[in-house]
Coordinates of C-alpha atoms and ligand atoms in Angstrom, one line a residue:
X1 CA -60.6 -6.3 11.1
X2 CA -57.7 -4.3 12.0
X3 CA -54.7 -6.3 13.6
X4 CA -53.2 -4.8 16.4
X5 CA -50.4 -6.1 18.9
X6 CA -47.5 -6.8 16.5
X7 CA -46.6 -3.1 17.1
X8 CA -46.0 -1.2 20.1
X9 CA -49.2 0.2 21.4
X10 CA -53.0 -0.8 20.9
X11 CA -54.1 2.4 19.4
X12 CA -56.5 3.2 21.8
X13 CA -58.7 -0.1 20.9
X14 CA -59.1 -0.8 24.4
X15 CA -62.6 0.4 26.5
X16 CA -64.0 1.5 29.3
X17 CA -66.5 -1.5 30.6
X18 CA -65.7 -3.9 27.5
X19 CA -68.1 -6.4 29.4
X20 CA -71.1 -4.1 29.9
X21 CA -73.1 -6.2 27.2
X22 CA -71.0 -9.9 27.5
X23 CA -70.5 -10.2 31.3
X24 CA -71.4 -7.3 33.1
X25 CA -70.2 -8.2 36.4
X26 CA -66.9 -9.2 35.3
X27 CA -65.0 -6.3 37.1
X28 CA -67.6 -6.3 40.3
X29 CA -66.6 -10.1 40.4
X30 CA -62.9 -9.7 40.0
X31 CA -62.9 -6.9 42.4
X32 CA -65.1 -8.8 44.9
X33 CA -62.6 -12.0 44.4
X34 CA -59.0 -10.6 44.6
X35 CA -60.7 -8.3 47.9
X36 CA -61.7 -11.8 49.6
X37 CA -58.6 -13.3 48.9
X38 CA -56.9 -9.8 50.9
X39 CA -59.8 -9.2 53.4
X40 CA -58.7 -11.4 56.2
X41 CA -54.6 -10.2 56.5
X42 CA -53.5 -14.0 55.1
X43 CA -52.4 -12.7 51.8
X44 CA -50.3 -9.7 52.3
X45 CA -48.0 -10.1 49.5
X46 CA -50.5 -10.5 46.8
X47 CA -50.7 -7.4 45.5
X48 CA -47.0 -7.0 45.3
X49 CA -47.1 -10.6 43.1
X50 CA -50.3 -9.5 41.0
X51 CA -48.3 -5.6 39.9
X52 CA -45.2 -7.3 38.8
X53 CA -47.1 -10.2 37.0
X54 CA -48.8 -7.5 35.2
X55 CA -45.9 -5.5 34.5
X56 CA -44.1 -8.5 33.2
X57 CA -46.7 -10.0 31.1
X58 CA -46.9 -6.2 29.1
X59 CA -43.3 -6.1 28.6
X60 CA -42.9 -9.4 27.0
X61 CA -45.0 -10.0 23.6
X62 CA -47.7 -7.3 25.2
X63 CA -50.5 -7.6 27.6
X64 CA -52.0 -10.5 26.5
X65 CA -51.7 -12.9 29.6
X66 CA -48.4 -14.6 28.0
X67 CA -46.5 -14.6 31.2
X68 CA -49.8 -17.2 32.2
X69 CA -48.8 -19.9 29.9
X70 CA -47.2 -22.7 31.1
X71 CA -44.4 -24.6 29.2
X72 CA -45.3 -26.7 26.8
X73 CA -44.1 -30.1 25.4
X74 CA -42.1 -28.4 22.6
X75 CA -41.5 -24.6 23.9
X76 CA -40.6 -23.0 27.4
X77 CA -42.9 -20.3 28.7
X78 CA -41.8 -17.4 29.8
X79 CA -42.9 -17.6 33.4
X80 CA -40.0 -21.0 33.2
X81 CA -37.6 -17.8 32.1
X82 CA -34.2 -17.3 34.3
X83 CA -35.4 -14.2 35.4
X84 CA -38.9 -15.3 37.6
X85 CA -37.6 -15.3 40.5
X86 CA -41.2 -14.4 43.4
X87 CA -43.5 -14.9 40.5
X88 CA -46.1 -15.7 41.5
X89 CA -49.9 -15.5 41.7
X90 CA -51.1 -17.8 39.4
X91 CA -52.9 -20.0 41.2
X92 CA -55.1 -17.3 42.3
X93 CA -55.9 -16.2 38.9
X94 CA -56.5 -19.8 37.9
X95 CA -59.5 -19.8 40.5
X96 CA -60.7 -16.3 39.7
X97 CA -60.4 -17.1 35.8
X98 CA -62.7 -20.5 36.5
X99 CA -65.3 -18.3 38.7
X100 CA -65.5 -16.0 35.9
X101 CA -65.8 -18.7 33.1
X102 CA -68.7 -19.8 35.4
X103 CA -70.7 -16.8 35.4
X104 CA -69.9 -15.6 31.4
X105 CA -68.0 -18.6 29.2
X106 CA -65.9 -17.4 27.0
X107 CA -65.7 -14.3 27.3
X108 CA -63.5 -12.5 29.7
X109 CA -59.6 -12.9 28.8
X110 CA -57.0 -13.5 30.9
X111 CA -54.8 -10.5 30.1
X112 CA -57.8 -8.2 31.4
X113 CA -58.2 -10.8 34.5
X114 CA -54.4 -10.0 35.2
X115 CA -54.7 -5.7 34.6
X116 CA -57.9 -5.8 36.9
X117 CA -56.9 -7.8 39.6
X118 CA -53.5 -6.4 40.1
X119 CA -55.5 -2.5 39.9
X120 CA -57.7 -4.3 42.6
X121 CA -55.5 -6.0 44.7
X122 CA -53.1 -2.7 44.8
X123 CA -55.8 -0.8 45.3
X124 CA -57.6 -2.9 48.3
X125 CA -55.3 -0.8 50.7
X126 CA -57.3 2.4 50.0
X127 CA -60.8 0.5 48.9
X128 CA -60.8 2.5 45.7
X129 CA -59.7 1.8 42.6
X130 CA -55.7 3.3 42.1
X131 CA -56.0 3.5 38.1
X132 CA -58.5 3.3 35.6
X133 CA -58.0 0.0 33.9
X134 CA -59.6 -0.5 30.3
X135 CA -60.7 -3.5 28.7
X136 CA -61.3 -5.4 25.6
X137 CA -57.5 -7.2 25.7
X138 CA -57.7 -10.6 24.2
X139 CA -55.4 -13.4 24.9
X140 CA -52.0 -14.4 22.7
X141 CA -51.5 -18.5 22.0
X142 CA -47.3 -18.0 22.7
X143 CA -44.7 -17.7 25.5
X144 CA -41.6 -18.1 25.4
X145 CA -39.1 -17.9 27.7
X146 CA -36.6 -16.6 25.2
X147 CA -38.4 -13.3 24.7
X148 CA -37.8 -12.3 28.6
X149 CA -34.3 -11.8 28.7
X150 CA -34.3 -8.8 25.7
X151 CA -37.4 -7.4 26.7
X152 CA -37.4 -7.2 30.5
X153 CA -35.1 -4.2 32.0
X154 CA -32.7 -6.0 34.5
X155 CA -32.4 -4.8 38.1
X156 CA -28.1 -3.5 37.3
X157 CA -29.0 -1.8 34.5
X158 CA -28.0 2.0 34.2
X159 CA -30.7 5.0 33.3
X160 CA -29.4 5.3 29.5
X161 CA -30.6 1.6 29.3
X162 CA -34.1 1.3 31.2
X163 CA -35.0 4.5 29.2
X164 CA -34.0 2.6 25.9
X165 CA -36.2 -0.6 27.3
X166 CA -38.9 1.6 27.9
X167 CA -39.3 3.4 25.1
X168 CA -39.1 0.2 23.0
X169 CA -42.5 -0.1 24.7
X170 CA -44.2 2.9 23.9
X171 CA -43.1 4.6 27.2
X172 CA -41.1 8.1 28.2
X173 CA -38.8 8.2 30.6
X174 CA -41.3 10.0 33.2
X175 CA -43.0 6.4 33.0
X176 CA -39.8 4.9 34.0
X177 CA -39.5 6.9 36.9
X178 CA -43.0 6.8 38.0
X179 CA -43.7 3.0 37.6
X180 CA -40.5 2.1 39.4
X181 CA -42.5 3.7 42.5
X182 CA -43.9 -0.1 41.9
X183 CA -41.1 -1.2 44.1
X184 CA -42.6 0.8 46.7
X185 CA -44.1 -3.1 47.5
X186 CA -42.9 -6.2 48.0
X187 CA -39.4 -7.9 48.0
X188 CA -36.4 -8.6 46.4
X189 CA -33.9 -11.8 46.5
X190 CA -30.9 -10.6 48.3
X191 CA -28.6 -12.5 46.2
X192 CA -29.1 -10.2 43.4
X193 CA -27.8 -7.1 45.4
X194 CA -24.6 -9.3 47.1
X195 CA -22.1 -7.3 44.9
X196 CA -24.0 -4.3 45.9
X197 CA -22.9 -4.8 49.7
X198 CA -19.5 -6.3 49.4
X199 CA -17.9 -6.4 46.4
X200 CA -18.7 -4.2 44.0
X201 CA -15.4 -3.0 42.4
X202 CA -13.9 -6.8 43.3
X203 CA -12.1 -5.0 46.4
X204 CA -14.4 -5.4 48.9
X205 CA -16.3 -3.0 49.0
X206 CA -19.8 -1.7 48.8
X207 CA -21.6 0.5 46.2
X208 CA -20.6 4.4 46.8
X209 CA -24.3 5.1 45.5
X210 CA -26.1 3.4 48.5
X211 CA -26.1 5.0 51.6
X212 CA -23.9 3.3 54.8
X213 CA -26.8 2.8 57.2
X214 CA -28.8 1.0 54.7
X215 CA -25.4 -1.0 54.0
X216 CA -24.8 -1.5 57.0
X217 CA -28.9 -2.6 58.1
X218 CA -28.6 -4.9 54.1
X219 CA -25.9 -6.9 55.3
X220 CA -27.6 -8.0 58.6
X221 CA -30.5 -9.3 56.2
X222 CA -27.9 -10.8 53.1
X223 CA -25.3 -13.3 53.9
X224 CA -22.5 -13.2 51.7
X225 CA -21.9 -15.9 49.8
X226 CA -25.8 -15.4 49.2
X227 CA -28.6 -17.4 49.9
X228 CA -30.6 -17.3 47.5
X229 CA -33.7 -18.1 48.8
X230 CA -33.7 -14.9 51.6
X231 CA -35.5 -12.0 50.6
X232 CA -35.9 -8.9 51.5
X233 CA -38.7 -5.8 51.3
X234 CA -37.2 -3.2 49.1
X235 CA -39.5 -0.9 50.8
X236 CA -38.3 -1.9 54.4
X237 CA -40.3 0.1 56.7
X238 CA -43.0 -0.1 54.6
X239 CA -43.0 -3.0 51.9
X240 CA -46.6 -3.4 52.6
X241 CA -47.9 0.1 51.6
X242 CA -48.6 1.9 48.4
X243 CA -47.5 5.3 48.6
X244 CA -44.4 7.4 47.5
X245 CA -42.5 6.3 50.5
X246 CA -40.1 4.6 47.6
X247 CA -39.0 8.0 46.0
X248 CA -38.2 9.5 49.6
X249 CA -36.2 6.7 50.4
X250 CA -34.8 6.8 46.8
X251 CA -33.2 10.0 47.8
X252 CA -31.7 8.8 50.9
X253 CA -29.5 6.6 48.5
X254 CA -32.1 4.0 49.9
X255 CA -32.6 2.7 45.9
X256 CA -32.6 -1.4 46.4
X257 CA -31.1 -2.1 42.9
X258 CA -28.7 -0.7 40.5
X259 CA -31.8 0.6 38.1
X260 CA -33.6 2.1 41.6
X261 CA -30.2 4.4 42.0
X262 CA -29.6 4.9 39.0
X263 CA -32.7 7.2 38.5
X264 CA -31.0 9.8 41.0
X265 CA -27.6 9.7 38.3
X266 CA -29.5 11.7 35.6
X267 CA -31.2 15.2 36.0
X268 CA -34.1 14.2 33.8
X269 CA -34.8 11.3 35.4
X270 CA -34.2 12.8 39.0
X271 CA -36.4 15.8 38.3
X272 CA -39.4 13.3 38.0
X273 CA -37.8 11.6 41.1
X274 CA -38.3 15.4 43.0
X275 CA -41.8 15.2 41.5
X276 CA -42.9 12.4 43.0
X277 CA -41.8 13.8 46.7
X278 CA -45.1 14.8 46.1
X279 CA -48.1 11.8 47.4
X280 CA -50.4 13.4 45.1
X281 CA -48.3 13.8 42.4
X282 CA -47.6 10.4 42.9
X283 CA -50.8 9.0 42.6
X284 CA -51.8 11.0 39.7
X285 CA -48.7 10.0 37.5
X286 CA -48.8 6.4 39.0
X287 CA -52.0 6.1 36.9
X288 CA -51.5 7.7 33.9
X289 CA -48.4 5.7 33.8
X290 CA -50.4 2.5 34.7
X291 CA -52.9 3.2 31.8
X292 CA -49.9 3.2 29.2
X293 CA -48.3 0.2 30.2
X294 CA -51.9 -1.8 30.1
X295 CA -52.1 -0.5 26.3
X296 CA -48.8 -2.3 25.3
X297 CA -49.1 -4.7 22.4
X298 CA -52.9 -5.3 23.4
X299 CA -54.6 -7.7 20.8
X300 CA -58.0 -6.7 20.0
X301 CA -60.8 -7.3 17.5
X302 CA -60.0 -10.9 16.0
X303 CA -56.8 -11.0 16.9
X304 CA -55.8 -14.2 19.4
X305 CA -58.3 -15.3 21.6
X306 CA -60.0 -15.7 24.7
X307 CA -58.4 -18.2 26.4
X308 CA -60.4 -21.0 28.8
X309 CA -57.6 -21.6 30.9
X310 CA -55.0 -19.1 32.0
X311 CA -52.3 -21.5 32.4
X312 CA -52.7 -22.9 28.7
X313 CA -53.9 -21.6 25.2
X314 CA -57.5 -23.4 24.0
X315 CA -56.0 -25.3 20.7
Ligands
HEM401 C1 -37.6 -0.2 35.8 C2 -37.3 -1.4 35.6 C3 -37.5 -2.5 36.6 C4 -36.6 -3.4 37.0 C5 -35.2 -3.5 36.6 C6 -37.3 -4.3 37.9 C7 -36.7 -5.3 38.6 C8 -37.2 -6.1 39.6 C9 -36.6 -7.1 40.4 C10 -35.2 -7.7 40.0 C11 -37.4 -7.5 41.3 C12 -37.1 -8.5 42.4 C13 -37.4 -9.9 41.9 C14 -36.9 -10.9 43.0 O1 -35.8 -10.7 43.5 O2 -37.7 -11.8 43.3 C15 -38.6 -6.7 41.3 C16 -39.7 -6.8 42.1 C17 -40.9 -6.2 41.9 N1 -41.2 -5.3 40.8 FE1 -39.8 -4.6 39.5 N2 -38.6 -3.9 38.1 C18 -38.8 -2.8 37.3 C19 -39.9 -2.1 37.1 C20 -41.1 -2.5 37.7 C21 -42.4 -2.0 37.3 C22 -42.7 -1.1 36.1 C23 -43.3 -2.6 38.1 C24 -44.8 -2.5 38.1 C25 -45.5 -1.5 37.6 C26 -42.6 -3.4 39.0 C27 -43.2 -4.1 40.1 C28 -42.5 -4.9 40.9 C29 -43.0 -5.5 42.2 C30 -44.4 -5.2 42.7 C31 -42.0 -6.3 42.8 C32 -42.1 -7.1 44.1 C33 -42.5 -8.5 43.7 C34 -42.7 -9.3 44.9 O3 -42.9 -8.9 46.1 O4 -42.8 -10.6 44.7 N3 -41.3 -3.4 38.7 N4 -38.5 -5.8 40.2
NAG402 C1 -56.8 -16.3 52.5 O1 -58.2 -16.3 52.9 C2 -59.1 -16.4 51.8 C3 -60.5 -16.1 52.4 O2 -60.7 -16.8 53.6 C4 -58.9 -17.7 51.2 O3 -59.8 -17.9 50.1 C5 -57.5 -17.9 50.7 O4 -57.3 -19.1 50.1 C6 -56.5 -17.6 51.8 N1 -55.2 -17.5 51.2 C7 -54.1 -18.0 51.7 C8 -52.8 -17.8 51.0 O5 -54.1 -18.7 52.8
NAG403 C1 -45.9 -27.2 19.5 O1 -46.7 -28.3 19.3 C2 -48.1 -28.1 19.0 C3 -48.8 -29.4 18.9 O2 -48.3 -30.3 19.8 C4 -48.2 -27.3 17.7 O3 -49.5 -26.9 17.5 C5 -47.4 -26.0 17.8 O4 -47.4 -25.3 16.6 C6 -45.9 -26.3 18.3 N1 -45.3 -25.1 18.5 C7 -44.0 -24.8 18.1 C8 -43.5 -23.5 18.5 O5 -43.4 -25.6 17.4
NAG404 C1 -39.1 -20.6 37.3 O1 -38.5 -21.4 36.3 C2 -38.1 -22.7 36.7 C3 -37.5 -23.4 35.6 O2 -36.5 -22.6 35.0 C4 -39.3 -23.4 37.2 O3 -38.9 -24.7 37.8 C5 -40.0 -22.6 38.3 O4 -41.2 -23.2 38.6 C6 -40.4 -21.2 37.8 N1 -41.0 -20.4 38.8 C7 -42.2 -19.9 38.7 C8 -42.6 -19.1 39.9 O5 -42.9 -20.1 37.7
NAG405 C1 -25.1 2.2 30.5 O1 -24.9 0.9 30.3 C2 -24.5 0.5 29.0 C3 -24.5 -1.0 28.9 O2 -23.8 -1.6 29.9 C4 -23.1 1.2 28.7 O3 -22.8 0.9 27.3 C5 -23.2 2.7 28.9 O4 -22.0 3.2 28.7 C6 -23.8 3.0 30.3 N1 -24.1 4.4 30.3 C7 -23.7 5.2 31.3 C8 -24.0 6.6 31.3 O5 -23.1 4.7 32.3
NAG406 C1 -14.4 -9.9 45.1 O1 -14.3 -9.9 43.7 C2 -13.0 -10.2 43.2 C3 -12.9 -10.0 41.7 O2 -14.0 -10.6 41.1 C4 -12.6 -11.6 43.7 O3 -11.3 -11.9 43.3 C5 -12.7 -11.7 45.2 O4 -12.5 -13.1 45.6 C6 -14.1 -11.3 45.7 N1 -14.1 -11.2 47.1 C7 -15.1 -11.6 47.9 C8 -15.0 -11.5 49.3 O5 -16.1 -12.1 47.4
NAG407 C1 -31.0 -19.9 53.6 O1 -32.0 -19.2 54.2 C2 -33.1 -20.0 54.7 C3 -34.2 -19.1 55.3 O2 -34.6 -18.2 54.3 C4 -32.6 -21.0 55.7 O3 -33.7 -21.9 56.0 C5 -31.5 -21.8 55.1 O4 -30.9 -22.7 56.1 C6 -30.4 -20.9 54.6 N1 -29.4 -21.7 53.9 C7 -28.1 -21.6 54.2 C8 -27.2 -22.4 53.3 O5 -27.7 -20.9 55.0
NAG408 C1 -36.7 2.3 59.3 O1 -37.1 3.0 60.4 C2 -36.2 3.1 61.5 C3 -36.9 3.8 62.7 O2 -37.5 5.0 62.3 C4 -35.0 3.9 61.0 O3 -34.0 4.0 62.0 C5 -34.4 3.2 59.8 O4 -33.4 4.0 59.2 C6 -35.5 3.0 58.7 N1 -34.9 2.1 57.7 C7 -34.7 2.6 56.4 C8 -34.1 1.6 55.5 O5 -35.0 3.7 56.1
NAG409 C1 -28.7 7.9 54.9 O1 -29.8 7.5 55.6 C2 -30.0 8.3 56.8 C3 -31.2 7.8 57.6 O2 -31.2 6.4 57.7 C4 -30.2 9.8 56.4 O3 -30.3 10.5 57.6 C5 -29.0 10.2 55.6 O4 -29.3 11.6 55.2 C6 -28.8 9.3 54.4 N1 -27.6 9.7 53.7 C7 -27.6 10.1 52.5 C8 -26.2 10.4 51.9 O5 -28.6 10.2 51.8
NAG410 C1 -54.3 -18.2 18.3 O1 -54.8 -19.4 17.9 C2 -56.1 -19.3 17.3 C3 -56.7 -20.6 17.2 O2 -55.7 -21.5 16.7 C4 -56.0 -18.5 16.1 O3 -57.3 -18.3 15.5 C5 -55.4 -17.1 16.4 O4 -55.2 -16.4 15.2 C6 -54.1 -17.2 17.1 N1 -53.7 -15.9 17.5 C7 -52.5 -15.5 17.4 C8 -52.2 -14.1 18.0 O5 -51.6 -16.1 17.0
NAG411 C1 -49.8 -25.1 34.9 O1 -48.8 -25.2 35.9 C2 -49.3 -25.1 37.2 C3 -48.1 -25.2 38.1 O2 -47.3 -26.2 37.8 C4 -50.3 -26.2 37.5 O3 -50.9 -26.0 38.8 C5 -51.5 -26.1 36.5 O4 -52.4 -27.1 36.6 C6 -50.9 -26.1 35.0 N1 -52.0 -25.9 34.1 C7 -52.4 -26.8 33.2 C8 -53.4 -26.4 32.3 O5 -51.9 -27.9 33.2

């Protein structure tokens, strides 16, 4: 049995309709589940929490459902890591991990629970499926909160950097640009953009790269000193809609953190921003892109296991 998931990328060990044979309702049931959960309005900001779960769990140790550990006597997990701020989530794929074991024991890991049900849950708004999700990922026995920090691209970082982050992952700069279109939902903690609006240079001021009205509209929302606890959508008009709206606000100078501007400071990475101007571009790339970050560090074969808990590993 080959071992994959040490390196970057699966190798393509991942399938279409891994469950046909061992639980062949597995996606009809996720879909069905994470739709319920959205179908009566309640629930608005799932989706938003499902995408960045997923995004987070791939960039630290690989898809393998890692970020769904809890901590542990003798190790902190990496959803206990400083930067989890609005995680969240995983009660719901708690419940739709025990339906599932219900139906098919054993056999449908977590880390494909968390890639469907964010595609679903994203996707709900349109009531077809965004991005092709494969399956077949199994599910890894550590977390650790230490591995966030130099894996996870942080919010002030410059272009030059986030490309390095992604392509320690397997992924080119036009999946930079695309997946950042991610923050076309949900919110962010105003406390982590407080420099941003008044002191950015230590004089007082705000940041020159985002534009004055949406300064001005920011600092009715963000107190200074912060509050921690106030967020904001980073979408504003429309944090609750998937669409390009982010990349036409992104070039009003409408970019909510430091590593949303800073795509508009190189002319590689603002040519893809120009591209996805486009809806259908948009769209199109937004899945390609989607499809290589669910491929990161994938275990397959005999590698880890399928785990009968989300929230902890089965030894
Ligand atoms: C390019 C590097 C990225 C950086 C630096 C970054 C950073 C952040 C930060 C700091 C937040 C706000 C957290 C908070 O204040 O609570 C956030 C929110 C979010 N991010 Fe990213 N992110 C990046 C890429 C991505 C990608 C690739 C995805 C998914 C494909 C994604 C999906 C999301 C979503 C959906 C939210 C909103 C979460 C919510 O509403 O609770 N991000 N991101
Ligand atoms: C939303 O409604 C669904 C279906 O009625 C329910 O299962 C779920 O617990 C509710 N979620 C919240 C956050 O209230
Ligand atoms: C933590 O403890 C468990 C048993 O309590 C052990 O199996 C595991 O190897 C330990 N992990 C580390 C990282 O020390
Ligand atoms: C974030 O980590 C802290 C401990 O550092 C923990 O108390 C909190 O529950 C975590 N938040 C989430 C959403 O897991
Ligand atoms: C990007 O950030 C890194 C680390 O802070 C820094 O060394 C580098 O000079 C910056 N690059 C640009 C083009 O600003
Ligand atoms: C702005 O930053 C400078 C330098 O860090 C600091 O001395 C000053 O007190 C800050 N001003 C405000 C209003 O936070
Ligand atoms: C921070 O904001 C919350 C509302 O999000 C509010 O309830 C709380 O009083 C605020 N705290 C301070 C110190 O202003
Ligand atoms: C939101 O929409 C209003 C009304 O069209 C507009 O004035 C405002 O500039 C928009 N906000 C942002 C941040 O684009
Ligand atoms: C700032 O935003 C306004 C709309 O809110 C827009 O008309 C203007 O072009 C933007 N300015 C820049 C420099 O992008
Ligand atoms: C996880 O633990 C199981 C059972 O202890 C073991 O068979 C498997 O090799 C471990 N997987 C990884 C990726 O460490
Ligand atoms: C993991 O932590 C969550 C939140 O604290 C809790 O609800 C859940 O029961 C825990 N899982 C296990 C297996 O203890």
């Amino acid at each position: 049995m080959l071992v994959f998931g040490v390196g970057v990328c699966s190798g393509g060990s991942l399938r279409k309709n891994f469950y046909k044979k061992t639980c062949p309702k597995a996606e009809e049931t996720v879909r069905n589940f994470i739709w319920g959960q959205l179908s009566n309005g309640n629930n608005s900001a799932l989706p938003a929490k499902l995408l960045r779960l997923h995004f987070h769990d791939c960039f630290v140790r690989g898809c393998d459902a890692s970020i769904l550990l809890n901590s542990t006597s003798n190790s902190t997990a990496e959803k206990d890591a400083v930067p989890n701020l609005t995680l969240a989530g995983f009660d719901i794929l708690d419940r739709l991990k025990a339906l599932l074991e219900s139906k098919c024991q054993g056999q449908v890991s977590c880390a494909d629970i968390l890639a469907l049900a964010a595609r679903d849950a994203v996707s709900f708004q349109y009531k077809r499926p965004l991005w092709e999700v494969l399956t077949g990922r199994r599910d890894g026995n550590v977390s650790l909160a230490s591995e966030v920090g130099p894996n996870l691209p942080s919010p002030s970082s410059n272009v030059t950097l986030l490309r390095q982050n992604f392509a320690n992952k397997g992924l080119a700069l036009k999946d930079l640009v695309v997946l950042s279109g991610a923050h076309t939902i949900g919110v962010g903690h105003c406390g982590i953009i407080t420099n941003r609006l008044y002191n950015f240079t230590g004089k007082g001021d705000s940041d020159p790269s985002l534009n004055s009205t949406y300064v001005a509209f920011l600092k009715t929302k963000c107190p200074n000193p912060p509050n921690f606890t106030i967020t904001v959508g980073m979408d504003p008009n429309s944090s609750l809609s998937f669409d390009n709206h982010y990349f036409e606000i992104l070039k009003e100078h409408k970019g909510f953190f430091i590593s949303d501007a800073t795509l508009l400071t190189n002319a590689n990475s603002r040519f893809f921003v120009d591209q996805m101007q486009n809806s259908r571009n948009f769209f199109t790339e937004f899945a390609a892109s989607m499809k290589r970050m669910g491929d990161i560090g994938v275990l397959a074969g005999k590698a880890g296991e399928i785990r009968k808990i989300c929230s902890k590993t089965n030894s």
